[in-house]
PDB file of C-alpha atoms in Angstrom:
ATOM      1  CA  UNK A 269      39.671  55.336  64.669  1.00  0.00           C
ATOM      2  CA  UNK A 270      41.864  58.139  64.412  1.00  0.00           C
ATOM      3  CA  UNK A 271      43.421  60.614  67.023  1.00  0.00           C
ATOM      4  CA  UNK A 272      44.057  64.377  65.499  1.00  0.00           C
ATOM      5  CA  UNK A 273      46.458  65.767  67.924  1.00  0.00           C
ATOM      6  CA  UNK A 274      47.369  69.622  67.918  1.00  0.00           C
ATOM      7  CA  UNK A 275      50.301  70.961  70.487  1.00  0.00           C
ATOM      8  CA  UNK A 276      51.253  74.403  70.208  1.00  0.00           C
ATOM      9  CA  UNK A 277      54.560  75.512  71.842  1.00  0.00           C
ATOM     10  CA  UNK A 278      56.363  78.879  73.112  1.00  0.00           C
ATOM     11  CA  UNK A 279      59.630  77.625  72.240  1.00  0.00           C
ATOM     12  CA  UNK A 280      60.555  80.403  70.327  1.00  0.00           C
ATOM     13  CA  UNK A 281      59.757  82.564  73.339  1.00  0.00           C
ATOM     14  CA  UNK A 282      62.014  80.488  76.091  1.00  0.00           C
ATOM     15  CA  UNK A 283      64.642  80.244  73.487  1.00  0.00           C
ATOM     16  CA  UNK A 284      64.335  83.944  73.054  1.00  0.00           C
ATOM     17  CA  UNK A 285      64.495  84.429  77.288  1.00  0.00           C
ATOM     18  CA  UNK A 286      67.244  81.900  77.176  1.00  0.00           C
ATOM     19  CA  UNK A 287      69.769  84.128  75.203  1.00  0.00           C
ATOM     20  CA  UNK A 288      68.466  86.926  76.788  1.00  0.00           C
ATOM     21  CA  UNK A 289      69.354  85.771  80.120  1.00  0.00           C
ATOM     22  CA  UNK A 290      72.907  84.222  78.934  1.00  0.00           C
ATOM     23  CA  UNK A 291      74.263  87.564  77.404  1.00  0.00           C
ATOM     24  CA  UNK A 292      72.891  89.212  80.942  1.00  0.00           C
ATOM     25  CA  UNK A 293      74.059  87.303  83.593  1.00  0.00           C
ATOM     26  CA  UNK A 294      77.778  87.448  83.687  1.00  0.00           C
ATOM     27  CA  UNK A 295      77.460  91.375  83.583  1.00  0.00           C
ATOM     28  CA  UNK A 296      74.992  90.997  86.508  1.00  0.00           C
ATOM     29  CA  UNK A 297      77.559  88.931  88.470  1.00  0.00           C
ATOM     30  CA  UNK A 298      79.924  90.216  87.993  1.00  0.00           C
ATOM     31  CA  UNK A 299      78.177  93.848  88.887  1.00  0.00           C
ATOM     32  CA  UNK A 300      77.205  91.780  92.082  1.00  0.00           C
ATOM     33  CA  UNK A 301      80.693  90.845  92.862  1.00  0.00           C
ATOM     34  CA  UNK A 302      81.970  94.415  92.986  1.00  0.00           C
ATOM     35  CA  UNK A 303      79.523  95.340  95.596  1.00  0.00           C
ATOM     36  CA  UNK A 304      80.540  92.715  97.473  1.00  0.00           C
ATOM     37  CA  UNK A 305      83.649  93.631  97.338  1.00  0.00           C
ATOM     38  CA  UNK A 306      82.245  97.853  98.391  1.00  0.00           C
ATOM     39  CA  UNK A 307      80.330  95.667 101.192  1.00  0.00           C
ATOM     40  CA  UNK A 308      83.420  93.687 102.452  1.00  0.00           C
ATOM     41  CA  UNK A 309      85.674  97.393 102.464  1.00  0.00           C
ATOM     42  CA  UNK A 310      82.692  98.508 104.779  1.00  0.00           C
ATOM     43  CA  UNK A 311      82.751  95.782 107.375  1.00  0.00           C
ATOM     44  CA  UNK A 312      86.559  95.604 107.354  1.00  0.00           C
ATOM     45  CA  UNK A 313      86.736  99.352 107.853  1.00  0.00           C
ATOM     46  CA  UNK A 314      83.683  98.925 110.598  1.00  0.00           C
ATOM     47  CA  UNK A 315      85.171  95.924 112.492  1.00  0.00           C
ATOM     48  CA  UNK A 316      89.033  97.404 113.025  1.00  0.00           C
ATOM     49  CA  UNK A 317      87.306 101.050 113.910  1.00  0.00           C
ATOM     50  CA  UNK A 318      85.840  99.022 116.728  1.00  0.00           C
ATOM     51  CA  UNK A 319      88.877  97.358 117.576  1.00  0.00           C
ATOM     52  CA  UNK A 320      88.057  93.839 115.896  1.00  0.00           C
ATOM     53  CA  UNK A 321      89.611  91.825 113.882  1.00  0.00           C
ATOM     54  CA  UNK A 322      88.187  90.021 111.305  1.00  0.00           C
ATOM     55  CA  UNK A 323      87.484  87.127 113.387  1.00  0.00           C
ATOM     56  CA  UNK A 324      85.561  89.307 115.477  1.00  0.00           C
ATOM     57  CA  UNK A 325      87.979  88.965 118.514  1.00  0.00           C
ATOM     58  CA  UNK A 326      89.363  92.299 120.535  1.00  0.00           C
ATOM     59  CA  UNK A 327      92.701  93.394 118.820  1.00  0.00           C
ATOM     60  CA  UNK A 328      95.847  92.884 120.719  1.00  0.00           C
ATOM     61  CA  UNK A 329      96.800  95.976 123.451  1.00  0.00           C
ATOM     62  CA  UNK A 330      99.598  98.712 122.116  1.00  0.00           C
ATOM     63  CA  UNK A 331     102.427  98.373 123.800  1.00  0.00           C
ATOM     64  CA  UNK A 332     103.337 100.790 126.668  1.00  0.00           C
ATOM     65  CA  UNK A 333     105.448 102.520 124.397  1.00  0.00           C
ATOM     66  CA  UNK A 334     103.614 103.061 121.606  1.00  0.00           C
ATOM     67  CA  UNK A 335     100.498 104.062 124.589  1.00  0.00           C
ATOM     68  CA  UNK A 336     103.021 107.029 125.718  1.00  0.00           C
ATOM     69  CA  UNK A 337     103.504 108.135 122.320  1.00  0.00           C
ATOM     70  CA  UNK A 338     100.034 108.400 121.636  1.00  0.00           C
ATOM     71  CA  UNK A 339      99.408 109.962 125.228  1.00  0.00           C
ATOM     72  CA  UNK A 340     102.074 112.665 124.786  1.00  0.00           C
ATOM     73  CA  UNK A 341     100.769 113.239 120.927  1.00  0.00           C
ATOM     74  CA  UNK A 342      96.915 114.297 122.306  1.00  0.00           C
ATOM     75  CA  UNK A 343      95.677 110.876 120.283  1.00  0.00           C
ATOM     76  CA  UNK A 344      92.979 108.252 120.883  1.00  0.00           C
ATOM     77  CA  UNK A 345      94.222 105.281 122.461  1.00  0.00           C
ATOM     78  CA  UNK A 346      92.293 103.041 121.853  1.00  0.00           C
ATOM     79  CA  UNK A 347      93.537  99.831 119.900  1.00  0.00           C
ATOM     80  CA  UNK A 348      91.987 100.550 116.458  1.00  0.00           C
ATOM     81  CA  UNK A 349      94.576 100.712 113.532  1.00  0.00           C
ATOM     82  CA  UNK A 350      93.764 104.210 112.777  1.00  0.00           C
ATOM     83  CA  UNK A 351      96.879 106.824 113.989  1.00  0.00           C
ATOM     84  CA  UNK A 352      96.285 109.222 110.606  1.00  0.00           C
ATOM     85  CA  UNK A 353      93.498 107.544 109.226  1.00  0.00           C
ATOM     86  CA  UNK A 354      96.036 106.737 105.882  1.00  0.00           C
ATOM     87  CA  UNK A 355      95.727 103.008 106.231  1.00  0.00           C
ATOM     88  CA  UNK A 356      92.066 102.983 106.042  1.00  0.00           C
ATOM     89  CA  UNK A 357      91.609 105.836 104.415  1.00  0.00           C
ATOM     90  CA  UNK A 358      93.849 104.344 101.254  1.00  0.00           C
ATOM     91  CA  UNK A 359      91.382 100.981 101.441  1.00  0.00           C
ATOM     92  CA  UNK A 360      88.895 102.931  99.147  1.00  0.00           C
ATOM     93  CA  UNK A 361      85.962 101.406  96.495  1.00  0.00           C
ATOM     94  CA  UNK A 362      88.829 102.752  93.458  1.00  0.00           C
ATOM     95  CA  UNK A 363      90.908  99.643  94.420  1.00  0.00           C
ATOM     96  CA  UNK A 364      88.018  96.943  93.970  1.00  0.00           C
ATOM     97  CA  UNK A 365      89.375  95.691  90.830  1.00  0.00           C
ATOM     98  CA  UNK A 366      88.072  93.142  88.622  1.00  0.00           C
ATOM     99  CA  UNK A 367      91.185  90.091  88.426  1.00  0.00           C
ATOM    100  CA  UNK A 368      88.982  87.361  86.361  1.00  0.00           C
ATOM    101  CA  UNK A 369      86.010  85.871  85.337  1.00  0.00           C
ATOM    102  CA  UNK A 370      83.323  87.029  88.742  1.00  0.00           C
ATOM    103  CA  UNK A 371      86.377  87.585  90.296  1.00  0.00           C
ATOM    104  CA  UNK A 372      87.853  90.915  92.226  1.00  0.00           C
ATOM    105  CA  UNK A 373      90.676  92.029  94.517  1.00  0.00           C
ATOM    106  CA  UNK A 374      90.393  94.510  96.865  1.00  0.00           C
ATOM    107  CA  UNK A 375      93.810  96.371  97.885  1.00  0.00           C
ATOM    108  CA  UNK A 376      95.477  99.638  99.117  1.00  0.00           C
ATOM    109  CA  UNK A 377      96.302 102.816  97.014  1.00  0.00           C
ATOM    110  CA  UNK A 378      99.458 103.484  98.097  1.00  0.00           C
ATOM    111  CA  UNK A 379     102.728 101.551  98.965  1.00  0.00           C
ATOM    112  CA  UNK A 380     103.336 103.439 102.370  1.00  0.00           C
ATOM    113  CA  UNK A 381      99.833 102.272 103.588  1.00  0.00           C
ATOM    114  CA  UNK A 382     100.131  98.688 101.890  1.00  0.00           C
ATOM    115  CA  UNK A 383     103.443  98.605 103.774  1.00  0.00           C
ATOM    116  CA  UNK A 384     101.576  99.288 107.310  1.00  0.00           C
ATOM    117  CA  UNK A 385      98.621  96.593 106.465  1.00  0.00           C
ATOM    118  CA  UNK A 386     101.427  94.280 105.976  1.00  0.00           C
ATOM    119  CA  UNK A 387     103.349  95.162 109.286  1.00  0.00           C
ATOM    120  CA  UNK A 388      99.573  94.736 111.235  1.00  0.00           C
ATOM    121  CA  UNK A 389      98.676  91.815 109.599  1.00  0.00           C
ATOM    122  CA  UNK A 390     101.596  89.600 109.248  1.00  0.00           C
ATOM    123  CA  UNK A 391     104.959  90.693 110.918  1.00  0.00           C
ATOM    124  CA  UNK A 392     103.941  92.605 114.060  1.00  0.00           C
ATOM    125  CA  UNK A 393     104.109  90.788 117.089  1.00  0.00           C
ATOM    126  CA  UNK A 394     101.441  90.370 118.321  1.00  0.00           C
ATOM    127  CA  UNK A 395      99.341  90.238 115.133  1.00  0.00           C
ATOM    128  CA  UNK A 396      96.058  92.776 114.374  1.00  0.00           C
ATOM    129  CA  UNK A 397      94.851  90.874 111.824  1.00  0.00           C
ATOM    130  CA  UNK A 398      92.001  93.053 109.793  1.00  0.00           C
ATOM    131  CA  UNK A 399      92.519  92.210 106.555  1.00  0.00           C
ATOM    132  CA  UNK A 400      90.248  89.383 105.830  1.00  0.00           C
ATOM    133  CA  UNK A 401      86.724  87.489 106.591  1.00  0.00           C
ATOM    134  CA  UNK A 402      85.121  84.751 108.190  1.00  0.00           C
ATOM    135  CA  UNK A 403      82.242  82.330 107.533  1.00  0.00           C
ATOM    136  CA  UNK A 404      79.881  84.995 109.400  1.00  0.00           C
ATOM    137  CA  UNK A 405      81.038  87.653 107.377  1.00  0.00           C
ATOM    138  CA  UNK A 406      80.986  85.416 103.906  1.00  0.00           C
ATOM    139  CA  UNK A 407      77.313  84.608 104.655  1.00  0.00           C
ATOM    140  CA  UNK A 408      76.354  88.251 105.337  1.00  0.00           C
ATOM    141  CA  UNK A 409      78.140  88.983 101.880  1.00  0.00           C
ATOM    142  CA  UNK A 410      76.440  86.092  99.848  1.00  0.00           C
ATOM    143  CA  UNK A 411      72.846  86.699 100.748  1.00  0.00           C
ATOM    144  CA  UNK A 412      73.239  90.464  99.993  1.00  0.00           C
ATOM    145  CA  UNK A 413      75.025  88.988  96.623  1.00  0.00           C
ATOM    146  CA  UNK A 414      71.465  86.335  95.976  1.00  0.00           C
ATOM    147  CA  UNK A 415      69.420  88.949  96.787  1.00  0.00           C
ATOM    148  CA  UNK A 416      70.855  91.685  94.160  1.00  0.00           C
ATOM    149  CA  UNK A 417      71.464  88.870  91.638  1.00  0.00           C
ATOM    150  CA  UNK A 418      67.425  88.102  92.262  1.00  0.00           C
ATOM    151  CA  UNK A 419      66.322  92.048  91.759  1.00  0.00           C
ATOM    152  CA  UNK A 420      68.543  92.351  88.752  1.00  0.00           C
ATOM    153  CA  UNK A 421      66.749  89.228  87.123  1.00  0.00           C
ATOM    154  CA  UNK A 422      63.393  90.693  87.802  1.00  0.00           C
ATOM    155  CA  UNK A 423      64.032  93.838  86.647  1.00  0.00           C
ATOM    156  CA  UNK A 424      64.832  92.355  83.619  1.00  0.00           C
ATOM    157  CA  UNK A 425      61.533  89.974  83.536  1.00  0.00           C
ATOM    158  CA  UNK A 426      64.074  87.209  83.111  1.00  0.00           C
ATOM    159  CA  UNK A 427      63.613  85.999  86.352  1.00  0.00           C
ATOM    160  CA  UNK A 428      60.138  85.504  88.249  1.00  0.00           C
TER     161      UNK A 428
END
């Protein structure tokens, strides 16, 4: 007795899907990456415009100094890094710069508003400390990162 046995394969399709989806990927990720990076500028620029730092705790109060000075200058008072808008205004999607493989940076534009960040963040007493994110934040960030990863992958029927 004999057994004739037939198996037909896609193999050249998958392969073909395979290299098609190696040569795509890293330029989806890292696409994906940079708008995290737009997404993380947002939320910084949201939280300290409420008065938040990145921990999502109320920023330290002016002193009564700086309070006068903003009293006798007509200005807001209210404890949110923004005097000129420069510092925030100089955090901008330009400086979301690619620094490796699905890697970015995001910075200031200028030196004078760098130099401010750095007096907030680090060497004023007591610290406002904007400049970063938490595990909250970080999850917000990653599912938005999935889900545009997903879409891209489907768009390219890649993905199902």
């Amino acid at each position: 007795m004999a057994v004739d046995l037939k198996i037909k394969s896609n193999s050249k399709q998958v392969s073909k899907k395979f290299k098609k989806f190696q040569s795509v990927l890293p330029r989806i990720i890292d696409k994906g990456i940079k708008q995290a990076g737009f997404q993380l500028i947002d939320i910084i620029r949201t939280k300290t415009k409420k008065g938040q730092d990145f921990r999502d705790r109320k920023f330290a109060p002016y002193s009564d100094s700086y309070l006068k000075r903003l009293q006798s200058e007509g200005r807001p008072t209210a404890v949110d890094l923004i005097y000129d808008n420069g510092m925030m205004g100089a955090l901008t999607p330009s400086m979301v710069k690619k620094t490796g493989k699905h890697k970015i940076s995001i910075a200031f534009s200028r030196k004078e508003e760098i130099d401010k960040a750095f007096f907030n963040q680090v060497t004023n007493e007591p610290k406002r400390e904007f400049f970063g994110f938490n595990k909250r934040t970080e999850k917000i960030i990653s599912k938005q990162f999935n889900r545009f990863v997903s879409k891209e992958l489907r768009k390219m029927k890649i993905w199902v």
